[in-house]
Amino acid sequence: MQSDKFNYSDERFADLQMLRYHLNGFDKLTLKQKKLVYYLSEATLWGRDITFDQFGKYNLRIRKMLEVIFVEYNGNRNSEDFHNLVIYLKRVWFSNGIYHHYGCEKFEPGFTSEYLLKLIHAIEPSHLPLRKGQTVENFCDEILPVIFD
């Protein structure tokens, strides 16, 4: 038995609380069993993308855009706007899209469209989820109304 108490409560944001799970005995699995767990977890990631896509036409592209900003943005990450963007991203992750997982109301970003535009333009365009031949401006014209209107 492990002497440390496992902390199941991980993080709270907006109206959500994340929980962690402890995988007792994982270290005792055979290599073949661990590989199976790995491949099943990879399959869930593809299933996750399918779910995002099914929950809304723009959800997957919005999530990917927010993730690129979250990972690559080199500006001020300590501002209230950036903190609010992270909260918005976490809500999108949790609900598989831009609508609340129970109430179905659309999430309201705690940042402005001007702020998001600034962040998008700070990212390498090839890293954004642009359609073939789409410019960053066309992408913003398509996606920003979905988030802010």
PDB file of C-alpha atoms in Angstrom:
ATOM      1  CA  MET A   1       0.000   0.000   0.000  1.00  0.00           C
ATOM      2  CA  GLN A   2       1.236   3.441  -0.873  1.00  0.00           C
ATOM      3  CA  SER A   3       1.976   5.641   2.138  1.00  0.00           C
ATOM      4  CA  ASP A   4       1.187   8.889   0.280  1.00  0.00           C
ATOM      5  CA  LYS A   5      -2.425   9.951   0.063  1.00  0.00           C
ATOM      6  CA  PHE A   6      -3.466  10.316  -3.542  1.00  0.00           C
ATOM      7  CA  ASN A   7      -5.093  13.667  -4.333  1.00  0.00           C
ATOM      8  CA  TYR A   8      -8.153  12.934  -6.475  1.00  0.00           C
ATOM      9  CA  SER A   9      -9.215  16.571  -6.725  1.00  0.00           C
ATOM     10  CA  ASP A  10      -6.986  18.195  -9.322  1.00  0.00           C
ATOM     11  CA  GLU A  11      -8.214  21.564 -10.517  1.00  0.00           C
ATOM     12  CA  ARG A  12     -11.222  23.872 -10.372  1.00  0.00           C
ATOM     13  CA  PHE A  13     -12.200  26.445 -12.999  1.00  0.00           C
ATOM     14  CA  ALA A  14     -15.434  28.110 -14.063  1.00  0.00           C
ATOM     15  CA  ASP A  15     -18.188  25.778 -12.793  1.00  0.00           C
ATOM     16  CA  LEU A  16     -16.069  22.620 -13.103  1.00  0.00           C
ATOM     17  CA  GLN A  17     -13.837  20.488 -10.939  1.00  0.00           C
ATOM     18  CA  MET A  18     -11.408  18.038 -12.512  1.00  0.00           C
ATOM     19  CA  LEU A  19     -10.739  14.699 -10.869  1.00  0.00           C
ATOM     20  CA  ARG A  20      -7.713  12.455 -11.190  1.00  0.00           C
ATOM     21  CA  TYR A  21      -7.660   8.675 -11.200  1.00  0.00           C
ATOM     22  CA  HIS A  22      -5.061   6.398  -9.697  1.00  0.00           C
ATOM     23  CA  LEU A  23      -4.247   3.298 -11.743  1.00  0.00           C
ATOM     24  CA  ASN A  24      -3.422   0.750  -9.094  1.00  0.00           C
ATOM     25  CA  GLY A  25      -1.286  -2.077 -10.446  1.00  0.00           C
ATOM     26  CA  PHE A  26      -0.318  -0.435 -13.741  1.00  0.00           C
ATOM     27  CA  ASP A  27       3.358  -1.040 -12.977  1.00  0.00           C
ATOM     28  CA  LYS A  28       2.608  -4.772 -12.659  1.00  0.00           C
ATOM     29  CA  LEU A  29       1.131  -5.118 -16.172  1.00  0.00           C
ATOM     30  CA  THR A  30       3.076  -7.019 -18.799  1.00  0.00           C
ATOM     31  CA  LEU A  31       4.651  -5.113 -21.673  1.00  0.00           C
ATOM     32  CA  LYS A  32       1.926  -6.470 -23.981  1.00  0.00           C
ATOM     33  CA  GLN A  33      -0.789  -5.179 -21.621  1.00  0.00           C
ATOM     34  CA  LYS A  34       0.885  -1.757 -21.334  1.00  0.00           C
ATOM     35  CA  LYS A  35       1.054  -1.550 -25.148  1.00  0.00           C
ATOM     36  CA  LEU A  36      -2.663  -2.330 -25.317  1.00  0.00           C
ATOM     37  CA  VAL A  37      -3.382   0.479 -22.833  1.00  0.00           C
ATOM     38  CA  TYR A  38      -1.224   2.818 -24.936  1.00  0.00           C
ATOM     39  CA  TYR A  39      -3.021   1.989 -28.197  1.00  0.00           C
ATOM     40  CA  LEU A  40      -6.426   2.280 -26.549  1.00  0.00           C
ATOM     41  CA  SER A  41      -5.473   5.724 -25.236  1.00  0.00           C
ATOM     42  CA  GLU A  42      -4.374   6.751 -28.749  1.00  0.00           C
ATOM     43  CA  ALA A  43      -7.736   5.558 -30.112  1.00  0.00           C
ATOM     44  CA  THR A  44      -9.555   7.691 -27.538  1.00  0.00           C
ATOM     45  CA  LEU A  45      -7.744  10.777 -28.831  1.00  0.00           C
ATOM     46  CA  TRP A  46      -9.096  10.106 -32.337  1.00  0.00           C
ATOM     47  CA  GLY A  47     -12.516   9.475 -30.844  1.00  0.00           C
ATOM     48  CA  ARG A  48     -12.210  12.772 -29.004  1.00  0.00           C
ATOM     49  CA  ASP A  49     -11.675  14.615 -32.307  1.00  0.00           C
ATOM     50  CA  ILE A  50     -14.710  12.854 -33.790  1.00  0.00           C
ATOM     51  CA  THR A  51     -16.801  13.925 -30.784  1.00  0.00           C
ATOM     52  CA  PHE A  52     -15.627  17.536 -31.087  1.00  0.00           C
ATOM     53  CA  ASP A  53     -16.546  17.528 -34.764  1.00  0.00           C
ATOM     54  CA  GLN A  54     -19.969  16.000 -34.127  1.00  0.00           C
ATOM     55  CA  PHE A  55     -20.780  18.552 -31.411  1.00  0.00           C
ATOM     56  CA  GLY A  56     -20.340  21.482 -33.794  1.00  0.00           C
ATOM     57  CA  LYS A  57     -19.021  22.326 -37.237  1.00  0.00           C
ATOM     58  CA  TYR A  58     -16.308  24.658 -35.896  1.00  0.00           C
ATOM     59  CA  ASN A  59     -15.461  23.031 -32.555  1.00  0.00           C
ATOM     60  CA  LEU A  60     -12.425  21.071 -33.688  1.00  0.00           C
ATOM     61  CA  ARG A  61     -10.852  24.025 -35.495  1.00  0.00           C
ATOM     62  CA  ILE A  62     -11.545  26.335 -32.549  1.00  0.00           C
ATOM     63  CA  ARG A  63      -9.974  23.852 -30.137  1.00  0.00           C
ATOM     64  CA  LYS A  64      -6.913  23.392 -32.342  1.00  0.00           C
ATOM     65  CA  MET A  65      -6.494  27.165 -32.731  1.00  0.00           C
ATOM     66  CA  LEU A  66      -6.724  27.690 -28.963  1.00  0.00           C
ATOM     67  CA  GLU A  67      -4.270  24.853 -28.315  1.00  0.00           C
ATOM     68  CA  VAL A  68      -1.724  26.330 -30.736  1.00  0.00           C
ATOM     69  CA  ILE A  69      -2.034  29.697 -29.012  1.00  0.00           C
ATOM     70  CA  PHE A  70      -1.736  28.042 -25.589  1.00  0.00           C
ATOM     71  CA  VAL A  71       1.434  26.200 -26.571  1.00  0.00           C
ATOM     72  CA  GLU A  72       3.172  28.714 -28.854  1.00  0.00           C
ATOM     73  CA  TYR A  73       2.244  32.218 -27.724  1.00  0.00           C
ATOM     74  CA  ASN A  74       5.372  33.984 -26.468  1.00  0.00           C
ATOM     75  CA  GLY A  75       3.802  37.219 -25.265  1.00  0.00           C
ATOM     76  CA  ASN A  76       2.477  38.120 -21.816  1.00  0.00           C
ATOM     77  CA  ARG A  77       1.018  34.925 -20.381  1.00  0.00           C
ATOM     78  CA  ASN A  78       0.337  36.563 -16.997  1.00  0.00           C
ATOM     79  CA  SER A  79      -2.354  38.982 -18.174  1.00  0.00           C
ATOM     80  CA  GLU A  80      -5.986  38.620 -17.135  1.00  0.00           C
ATOM     81  CA  ASP A  81      -6.939  38.187 -20.801  1.00  0.00           C
ATOM     82  CA  PHE A  82      -4.553  35.268 -21.280  1.00  0.00           C
ATOM     83  CA  HIS A  83      -5.756  33.696 -18.019  1.00  0.00           C
ATOM     84  CA  ASN A  84      -9.345  34.007 -19.307  1.00  0.00           C
ATOM     85  CA  LEU A  85      -8.321  32.447 -22.617  1.00  0.00           C
ATOM     86  CA  VAL A  86      -6.897  29.459 -20.722  1.00  0.00           C
ATOM     87  CA  ILE A  87     -10.155  29.108 -18.763  1.00  0.00           C
ATOM     88  CA  TYR A  88     -12.108  29.252 -22.042  1.00  0.00           C
ATOM     89  CA  LEU A  89      -9.844  26.571 -23.555  1.00  0.00           C
ATOM     90  CA  LYS A  90     -10.297  24.324 -20.518  1.00  0.00           C
ATOM     91  CA  ARG A  91     -14.066  24.695 -20.756  1.00  0.00           C
ATOM     92  CA  VAL A  92     -13.871  23.815 -24.460  1.00  0.00           C
ATOM     93  CA  TRP A  93     -11.765  20.750 -23.616  1.00  0.00           C
ATOM     94  CA  PHE A  94     -14.130  19.613 -20.896  1.00  0.00           C
ATOM     95  CA  SER A  95     -17.333  20.097 -22.912  1.00  0.00           C
ATOM     96  CA  ASN A  96     -15.985  18.952 -26.299  1.00  0.00           C
ATOM     97  CA  GLY A  97     -16.863  22.297 -27.799  1.00  0.00           C
ATOM     98  CA  ILE A  98     -18.047  25.844 -27.196  1.00  0.00           C
ATOM     99  CA  TYR A  99     -21.331  24.914 -25.499  1.00  0.00           C
ATOM    100  CA  HIS A 100     -21.867  23.892 -21.872  1.00  0.00           C
ATOM    101  CA  HIS A 101     -21.968  20.120 -21.496  1.00  0.00           C
ATOM    102  CA  TYR A 102     -25.320  20.163 -19.592  1.00  0.00           C
ATOM    103  CA  GLY A 103     -26.982  23.523 -20.067  1.00  0.00           C
ATOM    104  CA  CYS A 104     -26.026  23.777 -23.751  1.00  0.00           C
ATOM    105  CA  GLU A 105     -25.531  27.542 -23.474  1.00  0.00           C
ATOM    106  CA  LYS A 106     -22.655  28.983 -25.451  1.00  0.00           C
ATOM    107  CA  PHE A 107     -19.543  29.895 -23.469  1.00  0.00           C
ATOM    108  CA  GLU A 108     -18.835  33.606 -23.262  1.00  0.00           C
ATOM    109  CA  PRO A 109     -15.126  34.345 -23.585  1.00  0.00           C
ATOM    110  CA  GLY A 110     -13.618  36.521 -20.865  1.00  0.00           C
ATOM    111  CA  PHE A 111     -11.483  38.270 -23.494  1.00  0.00           C
ATOM    112  CA  THR A 112     -12.246  40.384 -26.548  1.00  0.00           C
ATOM    113  CA  SER A 113     -12.140  39.458 -30.210  1.00  0.00           C
ATOM    114  CA  GLU A 114      -9.400  42.091 -30.627  1.00  0.00           C
ATOM    115  CA  TYR A 115      -7.260  40.280 -28.055  1.00  0.00           C
ATOM    116  CA  LEU A 116      -7.789  36.929 -29.760  1.00  0.00           C
ATOM    117  CA  LEU A 117      -6.899  38.488 -33.127  1.00  0.00           C
ATOM    118  CA  LYS A 118      -3.650  39.769 -31.630  1.00  0.00           C
ATOM    119  CA  LEU A 119      -2.796  36.268 -30.388  1.00  0.00           C
ATOM    120  CA  ILE A 120      -3.709  34.602 -33.668  1.00  0.00           C
ATOM    121  CA  HIS A 121      -1.465  37.010 -35.581  1.00  0.00           C
ATOM    122  CA  ALA A 122       1.381  36.222 -33.173  1.00  0.00           C
ATOM    123  CA  ILE A 123       1.302  32.551 -34.238  1.00  0.00           C
ATOM    124  CA  GLU A 124       3.000  31.051 -37.274  1.00  0.00           C
ATOM    125  CA  PRO A 125       0.167  30.772 -39.851  1.00  0.00           C
ATOM    126  CA  SER A 126       1.186  27.246 -40.871  1.00  0.00           C
ATOM    127  CA  HIS A 127       0.431  26.113 -37.293  1.00  0.00           C
ATOM    128  CA  LEU A 128      -3.162  27.351 -37.380  1.00  0.00           C
ATOM    129  CA  PRO A 129      -5.974  25.029 -38.544  1.00  0.00           C
ATOM    130  CA  LEU A 130      -6.429  26.804 -41.872  1.00  0.00           C
ATOM    131  CA  ARG A 131      -8.253  25.137 -44.735  1.00  0.00           C
ATOM    132  CA  LYS A 132      -6.344  24.650 -47.978  1.00  0.00           C
ATOM    133  CA  GLY A 133      -5.782  28.068 -49.542  1.00  0.00           C
ATOM    134  CA  GLN A 134      -7.321  29.918 -46.593  1.00  0.00           C
ATOM    135  CA  THR A 135      -5.608  33.040 -45.279  1.00  0.00           C
ATOM    136  CA  VAL A 136      -5.373  33.965 -41.604  1.00  0.00           C
ATOM    137  CA  GLU A 137      -7.787  36.839 -42.299  1.00  0.00           C
ATOM    138  CA  ASN A 138     -10.342  34.496 -43.913  1.00  0.00           C
ATOM    139  CA  PHE A 139      -9.947  32.104 -40.987  1.00  0.00           C
ATOM    140  CA  CYS A 140     -10.589  34.919 -38.494  1.00  0.00           C
ATOM    141  CA  ASP A 141     -13.620  36.126 -40.495  1.00  0.00           C
ATOM    142  CA  GLU A 142     -15.015  32.592 -40.298  1.00  0.00           C
ATOM    143  CA  ILE A 143     -14.165  31.631 -36.696  1.00  0.00           C
ATOM    144  CA  LEU A 144     -14.439  34.822 -34.628  1.00  0.00           C
ATOM    145  CA  PRO A 145     -18.190  35.296 -35.191  1.00  0.00           C
ATOM    146  CA  VAL A 146     -18.750  31.696 -34.079  1.00  0.00           C
ATOM    147  CA  ILE A 147     -16.948  32.414 -30.794  1.00  0.00           C
ATOM    148  CA  PHE A 148     -18.146  35.975 -30.096  1.00  0.00           C
ATOM    149  CA  ASP A 149     -21.625  36.363 -31.679  1.00  0.00           C
TER     150      ASP A 149
END
